[in-house]
Amino acid sequence: MRGNFILLLFMGALVPSVYCQDSDYPWAWDCRNEVVEANENATLEDRCVRVMKSENINATGINTCKLTCGPNGVLWPRPTSVELGKDVNFFIPDNIRIYTGVCPANVRILLDVAYQIFSDNIAHYTPDSITWNTTYTHEVNIAVQVTDNQEHLNYDTDESYTLRIISTEDDTAVTIHAETFFGARHGLETLSQLIDYDDEHETLQIVSDVVITDYPVFKHRGISLDTSRNYIGIPSIERTIDGMASNKLNILHWHITDSHSFPLEVKSRPKMMQYGAYSPSQVYRESEVAELIKYAQVRGVHILPEFDAPAHVGNGFQWGEEDGLGKLTVCVEQEPWQSVCVEPPCGQLNLANENMYDVLSDIYKDMVDMFQPMHVFHYGGDEVNLACWNETEEIIEWMEGKNSSRDADDYYREWSNFQERARELLVNASKEVDAESSVGEFGILWTSHLTEEDNVKKYLNPDEYIIQIWTDNKSNIIKEVLEAGFRVIFSNYDAWYLDCGFGAWVGAGPPNINWCSPYKGWQTVYDNSPHHIAKDLTGETHEDKIFGGEVAMWTEQTDEMALDSRLWPRSAAFGERMWSNPSESWRLAETRMVHQRKRLVQRGIHADRLQPEWCHQNEGLCYAYPAEDINPELTTSPSVTTDGGSNLATMFVLNVVAIMFIALN
Amino acid sequence: GWYPVTMTGAMKALPGALTFVLLLMVVNHAHAQHTGFSLPSPWGWSCVEGKCVREEQDGIKNLMGLNKCKLTCGEYGPLWPKPTVLTTISKETLVFLLPQLVLHKLTTPADESDDLTRKAFDIFLNNVAAKFPGGEGKPDQGRAHAPEVLNQRVEVEVTVSSAAARLTLETSEKYTLGITTTESVTHVTILAVNFFGARHALETLSQLIEYEEYEDALQIVNTAAVVDSPAFAYRGILLDTSRNFFSVKSIERTLDAMAANKLNTFHWHITDSHSFPLYLESLPQMVYYGAYTPRQIYYPKDIRNLVEYGRVRGIRVLPEFDAPAHVGNGWQWGEKEGMGKLAVCVNQEPWQSFCVEPPCGQLNIVNDRVYDVLGQIYKEMADLFGPLDMFHYGGDEVNLNCWNTTEEIVTYMDKVGKGQRTEEDFYDLWSQFQSRAYGLMTIANKGKHIPGILWTSHLTEKGHTAKYLDKNQYIIQIWSTGTDPLIKELLEGGFSVIFSNYDAWYLDCGYGAWVGEGNNWCSPYKGWQTVYDNSPTAMAKNLTGKAHETSILGGEAALWSEQVDETSLDSKLWPRGQALAERLWTNPEHNWESAELRMVHQRQRLVQRGIEADRLQPQWCHQNEGLCYL
């Protein structure tokens, strides 16, 4: 048909429309070791080259090429060790069988859900209107084996797995072995990346022979999501968990509340959400939280709640005086906000009010109940504004009553006393539910005045806290906390704050952009290596103390409308940093990254686009030189020898340099 | 339904005199299973010095629901873009149900404008229905409404005096809107010169209606008068569908959002060097080689549908066929069919030497067959998009080095005695191409001359424009910075212009680089405040001392799509496209600060209409007006 098609066409003739069947497509892909010479950063890795189908009989559909080309195909995050076959087998979904081998009974139940998720993910690869061709009789038999009965992820969980694929003409045998359910579900995730739809054959394909051994470099691989500045509906949080599962991220750090709103149902204190929710429909019911935890569990994600205190509180606490408990919080929505907090609206807990601790205890108890089993808790603890306390009469009197001066150090002392009481309340609440609870050991605090030089040793115990770093990557605080023996999680804002780079939300002058601009491109996210940062600052990589990292999605300027495109695909870049901790830069990951983004879209996640689709179809050609490397000779063409060409050549070099200068700036 | 059933029970159980707010602001309609809490919210609002202030209910203060406050507080209430001539809005609203909102009388001079206006009214009704929390115009089941609510009617009367049914630069988009209430009937009177003004009036009317939280019904301001017409005739959004493909559905959504903001031109940059997704019946080779995949193609029926979809929403769909640069994929078939090379430098490497971004490609303007194909493309485009009142020729970023290193072109230059191949020689050649293109479009347009739009380029550089381009034939679209002296030369040379200066109106800026690393070339991101404050007349005045109001036809925000496809289209266009819209409709004297509250509320409306507009601020700022300041 294609031959006729071309013959029919000549200039001026009106040809009846014959395009387009899927088969009627001129392009195919060939995996070649063909360097883009001008691309100085190119490596010798194979890449998929787009060619004319009619002129290249060995070329395949794009997905076949992507699955089998290069050392890592399109696996994301890159496995620890991988051997990848160069062939595929074609099959239809009806011919997939999954068997659970040796496995504890409780894990069997989790695995059944994981199989369903796996099947759904495979189903997303295919066009909506597909009719399966049953002449494809190739069978895919998947056997999964798990030894341990662990059901809940914690810092000791073994997430490793091995995956093997062996095939004959008639069938493909897949085996996934893992210590825990969590390793097994990661194996299924990897398996789904060894399968894709093929437009040429109009059916599914699976890589023929594979050996993968895989485990994560970091144990805390998280996304922090703020649901207080703007409310994020449960379906959007579920979608976020889907994206995390696809990238083997394992901690959803839920910054539930803040001064702006309090959307969480606290059964013992229902007025929290009554006063604190933006509207009656913008709340998280206890039952919804329970469902969400299960949703995450079968996707290998643990939900880690944060109750930020003693700052970042406000809305939700206004009922104290009416109920005879006095002011639970101070400075709530106080004006001018600049004097008493970092962004509107203000609010901090009233340290002088003993009733505040009763309410805090109730909040903690209900949270412990909701987020079982809780092995780690986030106390928040950032951005306390001393002026707020120091300008509040009740607190001034309280300080004077204790014969305390009111210097910064006095407030730090009171703040750390608060923190210790908060820790005791939480640990007691946890022990009531689970005597073995490790929360006392794994409490997380943001970097703050309390973690600054001299303070951190004085006020905090490294056996009790993990410090989450949100400074930039050069901050002395990082050195300070590492050398004081604290375990840490990296969220340095200069790479891992995903809310940066948009317009300002509290007025400003030009250029009207927010505080942590510019936007952190996926390359910046990918290249941010905690070990390197530690080494640069301390001379050591501190591998034992660096539990991992989190990208942070603060939501002053995001709600569920653009949540996906802020988080994805940049969190996929983060996922590979956390899982594989590659020694190479983003350049080697680019084509896999772009393909992983496509997968996320197929799974219903509105991930942002990184490049023109042309780049996905023409691997390695969307490159740029570093500006200083532009080679003037590039513009000299051997085919032009006529007079004047050389003058022009010089001129054009200047043009090209100018253009590149603009492009790279 | 989305409206929590438990809350209804609570409302009935409580004494009617107890006032409290069940605030159901717009969030996402999709989450129908979400249940709220049954406790009353303690908050209500009052209008203090033009701002809605949140306070705790005490049963004594007469506080309003947030929606009523937004409708009635502030000089311009909830209107966006701000009307230009007259606005008065009363402080009271009347509660009614959707079926009671009717087109009572329609007077038009022709069947076509009658038909268009009826369609616009149906769209208006859908927009009003979307204000309910469930998005479907239905109150909660079993809700008993008071007789005065059940009986309240809203009767709309529309009078259109001229039959104009196609938008041109001369079309009057003026309207007047009156709302008066006598007893249980609210009369809405719309007077417009033509259909376009009438549909704008219906947009304005839809902004004077909100959901009513206590009664689970609608409310409309009981008295209002608006007289309105736009400052600029050309108010556009550019979408590039070549770097990445956008489904017809997502383009329709873009047209919906444009209509909500009274933008009137969808400038469709259909093709580029990356892909050619436009199906041409006489040239199916173009999509065969040029579409990314067979599923990513615009067929004639899609185009015709979109043109009509735009028209009933007051929008012209203006096609661009960018040439002689920005071509490539789709043109690879020439040699195979004995026509020689139609395009040169296609996908050539290293790309930096031959174009501004990969992949490269320019028309082989010395091959006469190129003009045959171009004429054919124009003919089909004129047919698909027509009748055209303007056409965009593109004409940007020609790379002379591409032509100068192409043997066929070098040989031609020698032959015509331009063997020196100076820059000027190539500009001459390029401008000859442009003249031929203009002639071909005139033929395609059945002999009717229409203004052509060209991007600023080397041809419009200092001293060039007057030499190479005729101000009676071309409108220049400015994409350099707002302080470029080129603007002065164009305006003083008598050219009509459209502003798209990239330092304010390129909505793709500020993200990560897509070739290399760091941030993309036109970073930083243009916040809505920057978009809003970008005034073409002020820029003209700065550069020339005069506002040049007649030469400045308007402006356009551009969404180049190297780094966007339909998954994040909405949040990149909106709500910043709103800020553009008020600049172009109202051309306010003031800066963004006095527009902020209305801006944030208009964003909520777009979300109600199914547009995934980005969030500008915490919802707390929407509920606490004026407190998110610096």
Coordinates of C-alpha atoms in Angstrom, one line a residue, chain B residues 162-620:
Chain B
S162 CA -26.2 44.2 12.7
A163 CA -25.8 40.9 10.9
A164 CA -22.0 40.6 11.1
A165 CA -21.1 37.0 11.7
R166 CA -17.4 37.0 11.0
L167 CA -14.8 38.8 13.1
T168 CA -12.6 41.4 11.4
L169 CA -10.4 44.1 12.8
E170 CA -13.2 46.5 12.2
T171 CA -15.9 44.5 14.0
S172 CA -17.4 46.4 16.9
E173 CA -17.5 44.2 20.0
K174 CA -19.3 46.8 22.1
Y175 CA -22.3 45.9 24.3
T176 CA -24.5 47.2 27.0
L177 CA -25.9 45.1 29.7
G178 CA -28.7 46.1 32.1
I179 CA -30.2 44.2 35.0
T180 CA -33.3 45.4 36.8
T181 CA -35.7 43.6 39.1
T182 CA -39.4 44.2 39.5
E183 CA -41.0 41.9 42.1
S184 CA -40.2 38.3 41.2
V185 CA -38.7 39.0 37.7
T186 CA -35.2 40.1 37.0
H187 CA -34.9 41.6 33.6
V188 CA -31.6 41.4 31.8
T189 CA -31.3 43.6 28.7
I190 CA -28.5 43.2 26.3
L191 CA -27.9 45.5 23.4
A192 CA -25.1 44.9 21.0
V193 CA -24.1 46.0 17.5
N194 CA -23.6 42.4 16.5
F195 CA -23.4 38.8 17.7
F196 CA -19.9 39.3 19.0
G197 CA -20.9 42.1 21.4
A198 CA -23.9 40.0 22.5
R199 CA -21.8 37.0 23.4
H200 CA -19.4 39.2 25.4
A201 CA -22.4 40.6 27.3
L202 CA -23.5 37.0 28.1
E203 CA -19.9 36.4 29.5
T204 CA -20.3 39.4 31.7
L205 CA -23.7 38.3 32.8
S206 CA -22.3 34.9 33.8
Q207 CA -19.9 36.8 36.1
L208 CA -22.8 38.5 37.8
I209 CA -24.3 35.1 38.8
E210 CA -22.8 32.8 41.4
Y211 CA -23.7 29.8 43.4
E212 CA -25.7 30.5 46.6
E213 CA -24.4 28.4 49.4
Y214 CA -27.3 28.6 51.9
E215 CA -30.0 27.7 49.5
D216 CA -28.1 25.5 47.1
A217 CA -29.3 27.6 44.3
L218 CA -28.0 30.5 42.1
Q219 CA -27.9 34.2 42.9
I220 CA -27.8 37.2 40.6
V221 CA -27.2 40.8 41.5
N222 CA -30.6 42.5 41.4
T223 CA -29.5 45.7 39.6
A224 CA -26.5 46.4 37.3
A225 CA -25.5 48.4 34.3
V226 CA -22.4 47.8 32.2
V227 CA -21.3 49.6 29.0
D228 CA -18.3 48.0 27.5
S229 CA -16.0 47.8 24.5
P230 CA -12.4 46.6 24.1
A231 CA -9.4 48.8 23.9
F232 CA -7.7 46.6 21.3
A233 CA -9.2 44.8 18.3
Y234 CA -6.7 42.0 18.3
R235 CA -6.5 40.0 21.5
G236 CA -4.7 36.7 21.0
I237 CA -3.3 33.5 22.3
L238 CA -0.7 31.6 20.2
L239 CA -0.5 27.9 20.4
D240 CA 2.3 25.9 18.7
T241 CA 1.1 22.4 17.7
S242 CA 4.3 21.3 16.0
R243 CA 6.9 21.0 18.7
N244 CA 4.3 18.9 20.5
F245 CA 0.9 17.8 19.4
F246 CA -2.3 19.0 21.1
S247 CA -5.6 17.1 20.8
V248 CA -8.6 18.8 19.4
K249 CA -10.2 18.5 22.8
S250 CA -7.5 20.4 24.5
I251 CA -7.7 23.1 21.8
E252 CA -11.4 23.4 22.5
R253 CA -10.7 23.8 26.2
T254 CA -8.3 26.6 25.2
L255 CA -11.0 28.3 23.2
D256 CA -13.4 27.9 26.2
A257 CA -11.0 29.7 28.4
M258 CA -10.3 32.4 25.8
A259 CA -14.1 33.0 25.5
A260 CA -14.3 33.4 29.3
N261 CA -11.8 36.2 29.1
K262 CA -13.1 37.9 25.9
L263 CA -10.0 37.1 24.0
N264 CA -10.8 36.9 20.3
T265 CA -7.9 35.4 18.3
F266 CA -6.5 31.9 18.4
H267 CA -3.3 32.2 16.5
W268 CA -2.5 28.6 15.5
H269 CA 1.2 28.0 14.8
I270 CA 0.3 24.6 13.2
T271 CA 3.5 23.5 11.7
D272 CA 7.2 23.9 12.2
S273 CA 10.4 22.0 11.5
H274 CA 9.6 19.4 14.1
S275 CA 6.3 18.0 12.8
F276 CA 3.6 18.7 10.3
P277 CA 0.3 17.6 11.8
L278 CA -2.1 19.3 9.3
Y279 CA -3.8 16.9 6.9
L280 CA -4.1 18.4 3.4
E281 CA -6.2 16.5 1.0
S282 CA -4.2 17.5 -2.0
L283 CA -0.8 16.9 -0.2
P284 CA -1.2 13.9 2.1
Q285 CA 2.5 13.4 1.9
M286 CA 2.9 16.3 4.3
V287 CA 1.4 14.4 7.2
Y288 CA 2.7 11.1 6.0
Y289 CA 6.2 12.3 6.6
G290 CA 5.5 15.1 9.0
A291 CA 3.1 13.8 11.7
Y292 CA 4.8 12.4 14.8
T293 CA 2.5 9.4 14.6
P294 CA -0.7 8.5 12.6
R295 CA -2.7 9.4 15.7
Q296 CA -1.4 13.0 15.9
I297 CA -3.0 14.6 12.9
Y298 CA -5.6 17.4 12.4
Y299 CA -8.1 16.3 9.7
P300 CA -10.2 18.8 7.7
K301 CA -13.2 18.0 9.8
D302 CA -11.2 18.8 13.0
I303 CA -10.2 22.2 11.6
R304 CA -13.7 23.1 10.4
N305 CA -15.0 22.1 13.8
L306 CA -12.5 24.2 15.6
V307 CA -13.1 27.2 13.4
E308 CA -16.8 27.0 14.1
Y309 CA -16.2 26.2 17.8
G310 CA -14.2 29.4 18.0
R311 CA -16.7 31.5 16.0
V312 CA -19.6 30.8 18.4
R313 CA -17.3 31.9 21.2
G314 CA -16.3 35.1 19.5
I315 CA -12.9 33.9 18.4
R316 CA -11.2 33.9 15.0
V317 CA -9.0 31.0 14.4
L318 CA -6.0 32.5 12.6
P319 CA -3.7 30.1 10.9
E320 CA 0.0 30.5 10.6
F321 CA 2.1 28.7 8.0
D322 CA 5.6 29.6 9.1
A323 CA 8.0 30.0 6.1
P324 CA 10.7 30.1 4.7
A325 CA 12.4 28.9 7.9
H326 CA 10.8 26.7 10.6
V327 CA 9.9 24.0 8.0
G328 CA 11.5 20.5 7.7
N329 CA 9.7 17.4 8.8
G330 CA 6.9 16.7 6.3
W331 CA 8.8 18.0 3.4
Q332 CA 11.1 15.0 2.8
W333 CA 9.2 13.6 -0.2
G334 CA 10.2 16.1 -2.9
E335 CA 13.2 14.2 -4.4
K336 CA 11.3 10.9 -4.4
E337 CA 8.6 12.4 -6.4
G338 CA 10.9 14.1 -8.9
M339 CA 10.4 17.6 -7.6
G340 CA 13.9 18.1 -6.2
K341 CA 14.7 19.2 -2.7
L342 CA 11.7 21.2 -1.4
A343 CA 13.4 21.9 1.9
V344 CA 17.1 22.1 2.7
C345 CA 19.1 21.6 5.9
V346 CA 16.4 19.3 7.2
N347 CA 17.5 17.6 10.4
Q348 CA 21.0 18.7 9.5
E349 CA 23.8 18.4 12.0
P350 CA 25.4 20.1 13.8
W351 CA 22.1 22.0 14.2
Q352 CA 23.8 25.1 15.8
S353 CA 25.2 26.0 12.4
F354 CA 22.0 26.0 10.5
C355 CA 19.1 26.9 12.8
V356 CA 18.2 28.1 16.3
E357 CA 17.0 24.8 17.7
P358 CA 16.9 21.2 16.5
P359 CA 15.7 20.1 14.1
C360 CA 16.8 22.4 11.3
G361 CA 15.1 23.1 7.9
Q362 CA 14.3 25.9 5.5
L363 CA 12.5 26.0 2.2
N364 CA 14.6 25.6 -0.9
I365 CA 13.5 29.0 -2.2
V366 CA 15.4 28.6 -5.5
N367 CA 13.3 25.5 -6.4
D368 CA 10.3 26.6 -8.3
R369 CA 8.3 23.6 -7.3
V370 CA 8.4 24.9 -3.7
Y371 CA 6.0 27.6 -4.9
D372 CA 3.7 25.1 -6.4
V373 CA 3.5 23.2 -3.1
L374 CA 3.2 26.4 -1.1
G375 CA 0.3 27.6 -3.3
Q376 CA -1.4 24.4 -2.8
I377 CA -1.0 24.5 1.0
Y378 CA -2.3 28.1 1.1
K379 CA -5.3 27.1 -1.0
E380 CA -6.3 24.4 1.4
M381 CA -5.7 26.5 4.4
A382 CA -7.8 29.4 3.0
D383 CA -10.5 26.8 2.4
L384 CA -10.3 25.2 5.8
F385 CA -10.0 28.3 7.9
G386 CA -11.7 30.7 5.6
P387 CA -13.1 33.1 4.9
L388 CA -9.8 34.6 6.1
D389 CA -9.5 38.2 7.2
M390 CA -5.8 37.9 7.9
F391 CA -3.1 35.3 7.4
H392 CA 0.1 34.7 9.3
Y393 CA 3.2 34.0 7.1
G394 CA 5.6 33.4 10.0
G395 CA 8.8 34.6 8.5
D396 CA 11.0 34.4 11.6
E397 CA 14.5 33.2 12.3
V398 CA 15.8 32.5 8.8
N399 CA 19.4 31.2 9.1
L400 CA 21.4 32.6 6.2
N401 CA 24.1 30.0 6.9
C402 CA 21.8 27.2 5.9
W403 CA 21.1 28.7 2.5
N404 CA 24.7 29.8 2.1
T405 CA 26.0 26.3 2.7
T406 CA 23.5 24.6 0.3
E407 CA 25.1 23.9 -3.0
E408 CA 21.9 24.3 -5.0
I409 CA 21.3 27.8 -3.5
V410 CA 25.0 28.8 -3.9
T411 CA 24.8 27.8 -7.6
Y412 CA 21.7 29.8 -8.1
M413 CA 23.2 32.8 -6.5
D414 CA 26.2 32.6 -8.8
K415 CA 23.9 32.2 -11.8
V416 CA 21.9 35.3 -10.9
G417 CA 25.0 37.3 -10.5
K418 CA 25.1 37.4 -6.8
G419 CA 28.2 35.3 -6.3
Q420 CA 29.4 37.5 -3.5
R421 CA 26.5 36.2 -1.5
T422 CA 26.4 39.1 1.0
E423 CA 23.8 39.3 3.7
E424 CA 21.9 41.8 1.6
D425 CA 21.8 39.3 -1.3
F426 CA 20.2 36.8 0.8
Y427 CA 17.7 39.3 2.3
D428 CA 16.7 40.2 -1.3
L429 CA 16.2 36.6 -2.1
W430 CA 14.1 36.1 1.1
S431 CA 12.0 39.2 0.4
Q432 CA 11.3 37.9 -3.1
F433 CA 10.2 34.7 -1.6
Q434 CA 7.9 36.7 0.7
S435 CA 6.4 38.6 -2.2
R436 CA 5.7 35.4 -4.1
A437 CA 4.1 33.9 -1.0
Y438 CA 1.9 36.9 -0.6
G439 CA 0.8 36.5 -4.3
L440 CA 0.1 32.9 -3.8
M441 CA -2.1 33.6 -0.7
T442 CA -4.0 36.2 -2.7
I443 CA -4.7 33.6 -5.4
A444 CA -5.7 31.1 -2.7
N445 CA -8.0 33.7 -1.3
K446 CA -9.7 34.1 -4.7
G447 CA -8.0 37.3 -5.5
K448 CA -8.9 39.1 -2.3
H449 CA -6.0 40.9 -0.6
I450 CA -5.8 40.3 3.1
P451 CA -3.3 41.7 5.6
G452 CA -0.4 39.4 6.2
I453 CA 1.2 39.1 9.6
L454 CA 5.0 38.6 9.9
W455 CA 7.1 38.1 12.9
T456 CA 9.9 40.5 13.5
S457 CA 13.1 39.1 11.9
H458 CA 16.2 40.2 10.0
L459 CA 13.8 41.7 7.4
T460 CA 12.4 44.0 10.0
E461 CA 15.7 45.1 11.4
K462 CA 17.0 48.6 11.4
G463 CA 16.7 50.1 7.9
H464 CA 15.2 46.9 6.4
T465 CA 11.5 47.0 7.0
A466 CA 10.8 49.9 4.6
K467 CA 13.0 48.4 2.0
Y468 CA 11.6 44.8 2.0
L469 CA 8.1 45.1 3.3
D470 CA 5.0 47.1 2.3
K471 CA 3.1 48.6 5.3
N472 CA -0.1 48.3 3.5
Q473 CA 0.4 44.5 3.1
Y474 CA 1.9 43.5 6.4
I475 CA 1.2 43.7 10.1
I476 CA 4.3 43.1 12.2
Q477 CA 4.2 40.9 15.2
I478 CA 6.8 42.0 17.7
W479 CA 8.5 39.3 19.7
S480 CA 11.7 41.1 20.8
T481 CA 11.8 42.8 24.1
G482 CA 9.5 45.7 25.1
T483 CA 12.4 48.2 24.9
D484 CA 13.7 47.2 21.4
P485 CA 14.3 50.3 19.3
L486 CA 13.0 48.2 16.4
I487 CA 9.5 49.0 17.8
K488 CA 10.1 52.7 17.3
E489 CA 11.2 52.1 13.7
L490 CA 8.1 50.0 12.9
L491 CA 5.7 52.4 14.4
E492 CA 7.2 55.5 12.9
G493 CA 7.4 53.7 9.6
G494 CA 3.6 53.4 9.7
F495 CA 3.4 49.7 10.2
S496 CA 0.5 48.2 12.1
V497 CA 1.8 46.0 14.9
I498 CA 0.8 43.3 17.4
F499 CA 2.8 42.9 20.6
S500 CA 4.2 39.6 21.8
N501 CA 7.4 40.9 23.4
Y502 CA 9.0 37.8 24.9
D503 CA 10.0 39.5 28.1
A504 CA 6.4 39.5 29.2
W505 CA 4.2 37.6 26.9
Y506 CA 6.1 34.3 26.2
L507 CA 4.4 31.9 28.5
D508 CA 6.9 29.1 27.9
C509 CA 9.8 30.9 29.7
G510 CA 11.3 30.0 33.0
Y511 CA 11.4 26.2 32.9
G512 CA 14.4 24.0 32.6
A513 CA 16.5 23.9 29.5
W514 CA 15.5 21.3 26.9
V515 CA 18.8 21.4 25.1
G516 CA 21.7 21.4 27.6
E517 CA 21.2 22.4 31.2
G518 CA 20.1 25.3 33.4
N519 CA 17.0 27.2 32.6
N520 CA 15.5 27.9 29.2
W521 CA 16.6 30.9 27.1
C522 CA 13.9 33.4 28.0
S523 CA 13.9 32.7 31.7
P524 CA 12.6 33.8 34.2
Y525 CA 9.0 32.7 34.3
K526 CA 6.6 35.6 33.5
G527 CA 4.4 35.9 36.5
W528 CA 0.9 37.2 36.0
Q529 CA 1.9 40.6 37.3
T530 CA 4.5 40.9 34.5
V531 CA 1.9 39.8 32.0
Y532 CA -0.6 42.3 33.3
D533 CA 1.6 45.3 33.5
N534 CA 2.9 44.9 29.9
S535 CA 1.2 47.8 28.2
P536 CA 1.8 48.1 24.4
T537 CA 0.7 51.8 24.4
A538 CA 3.1 52.5 27.3
M539 CA 5.9 50.8 25.6
A540 CA 5.2 52.7 22.4
K541 CA 5.1 55.9 24.4
N542 CA 8.4 55.2 26.1
L543 CA 10.1 54.6 22.7
T544 CA 8.5 57.2 20.5
G545 CA 6.8 59.7 22.8
K546 CA 3.4 58.7 21.4
A547 CA 1.0 55.9 22.3
H548 CA 0.3 55.0 18.6
E549 CA -3.1 53.6 19.5
T550 CA -4.3 53.2 16.0
S551 CA -1.2 51.4 14.8
I552 CA -1.2 49.0 17.7
L553 CA -3.8 46.4 16.8
G554 CA -3.3 44.6 20.1
G555 CA -1.2 41.8 21.5
E556 CA -0.8 38.1 22.0
A557 CA 0.6 35.8 24.5
A558 CA 2.6 32.9 23.0
L559 CA 2.8 29.4 24.1
W560 CA 5.7 27.8 22.2
S561 CA 5.4 24.1 22.9
E562 CA 8.9 22.7 23.1
Q563 CA 8.2 22.0 26.8
V564 CA 4.4 21.6 27.0
D565 CA 1.8 19.3 25.6
E566 CA -1.8 18.9 26.6
T567 CA -1.0 17.5 30.0
S568 CA 0.1 20.9 31.3
L569 CA -1.3 23.2 28.6
D570 CA -4.0 24.6 30.8
S571 CA -1.7 25.6 33.7
K572 CA 0.8 27.2 31.5
L573 CA -1.8 29.3 29.6
W574 CA -4.1 30.0 32.6
P575 CA -4.6 32.1 34.6
R576 CA -1.8 34.2 33.0
G577 CA -3.9 34.4 29.8
Q578 CA -6.5 36.2 31.9
A579 CA -4.0 38.9 32.8
L580 CA -3.2 39.4 29.1
A581 CA -7.0 39.6 28.5
E582 CA -7.6 42.5 30.9
R583 CA -4.5 44.4 29.5
L584 CA -5.9 44.1 26.0
W585 CA -9.6 44.6 26.7
T586 CA -9.4 47.3 29.3
N587 CA -5.8 48.6 28.9
P588 CA -6.0 49.8 32.5
E589 CA -4.1 52.8 33.8
H590 CA -3.3 51.0 37.0
N591 CA -0.9 48.1 37.6
W592 CA -1.8 44.6 38.7
E593 CA -2.3 45.4 42.3
S594 CA -5.8 46.7 42.0
A595 CA -6.7 43.7 39.8
E596 CA -5.4 41.0 42.2
L597 CA -8.6 40.1 43.9
R598 CA -10.7 39.9 40.7
M599 CA -7.8 38.0 39.1
V600 CA -7.8 35.3 41.7
H601 CA -11.6 34.9 41.6
Q602 CA -11.6 34.7 37.8
R603 CA -9.1 31.8 38.1
Q604 CA -11.7 30.0 40.3
R605 CA -14.2 30.5 37.5
L606 CA -12.0 28.9 34.9
V607 CA -11.5 25.9 37.1
Q608 CA -15.3 25.6 37.4
R609 CA -15.4 25.5 33.7
G610 CA -13.1 22.6 33.5
I611 CA -9.8 24.5 32.8
E612 CA -6.9 23.2 34.9
A613 CA -5.6 26.8 35.6
D614 CA -2.6 27.1 37.8
R615 CA -3.1 28.4 41.4
L616 CA -1.6 31.8 42.1
Q617 CA -2.0 31.9 45.9
P618 CA -3.1 29.9 48.9
Q619 CA -6.9 29.6 49.1
W620 CA -6.6 31.6 52.3

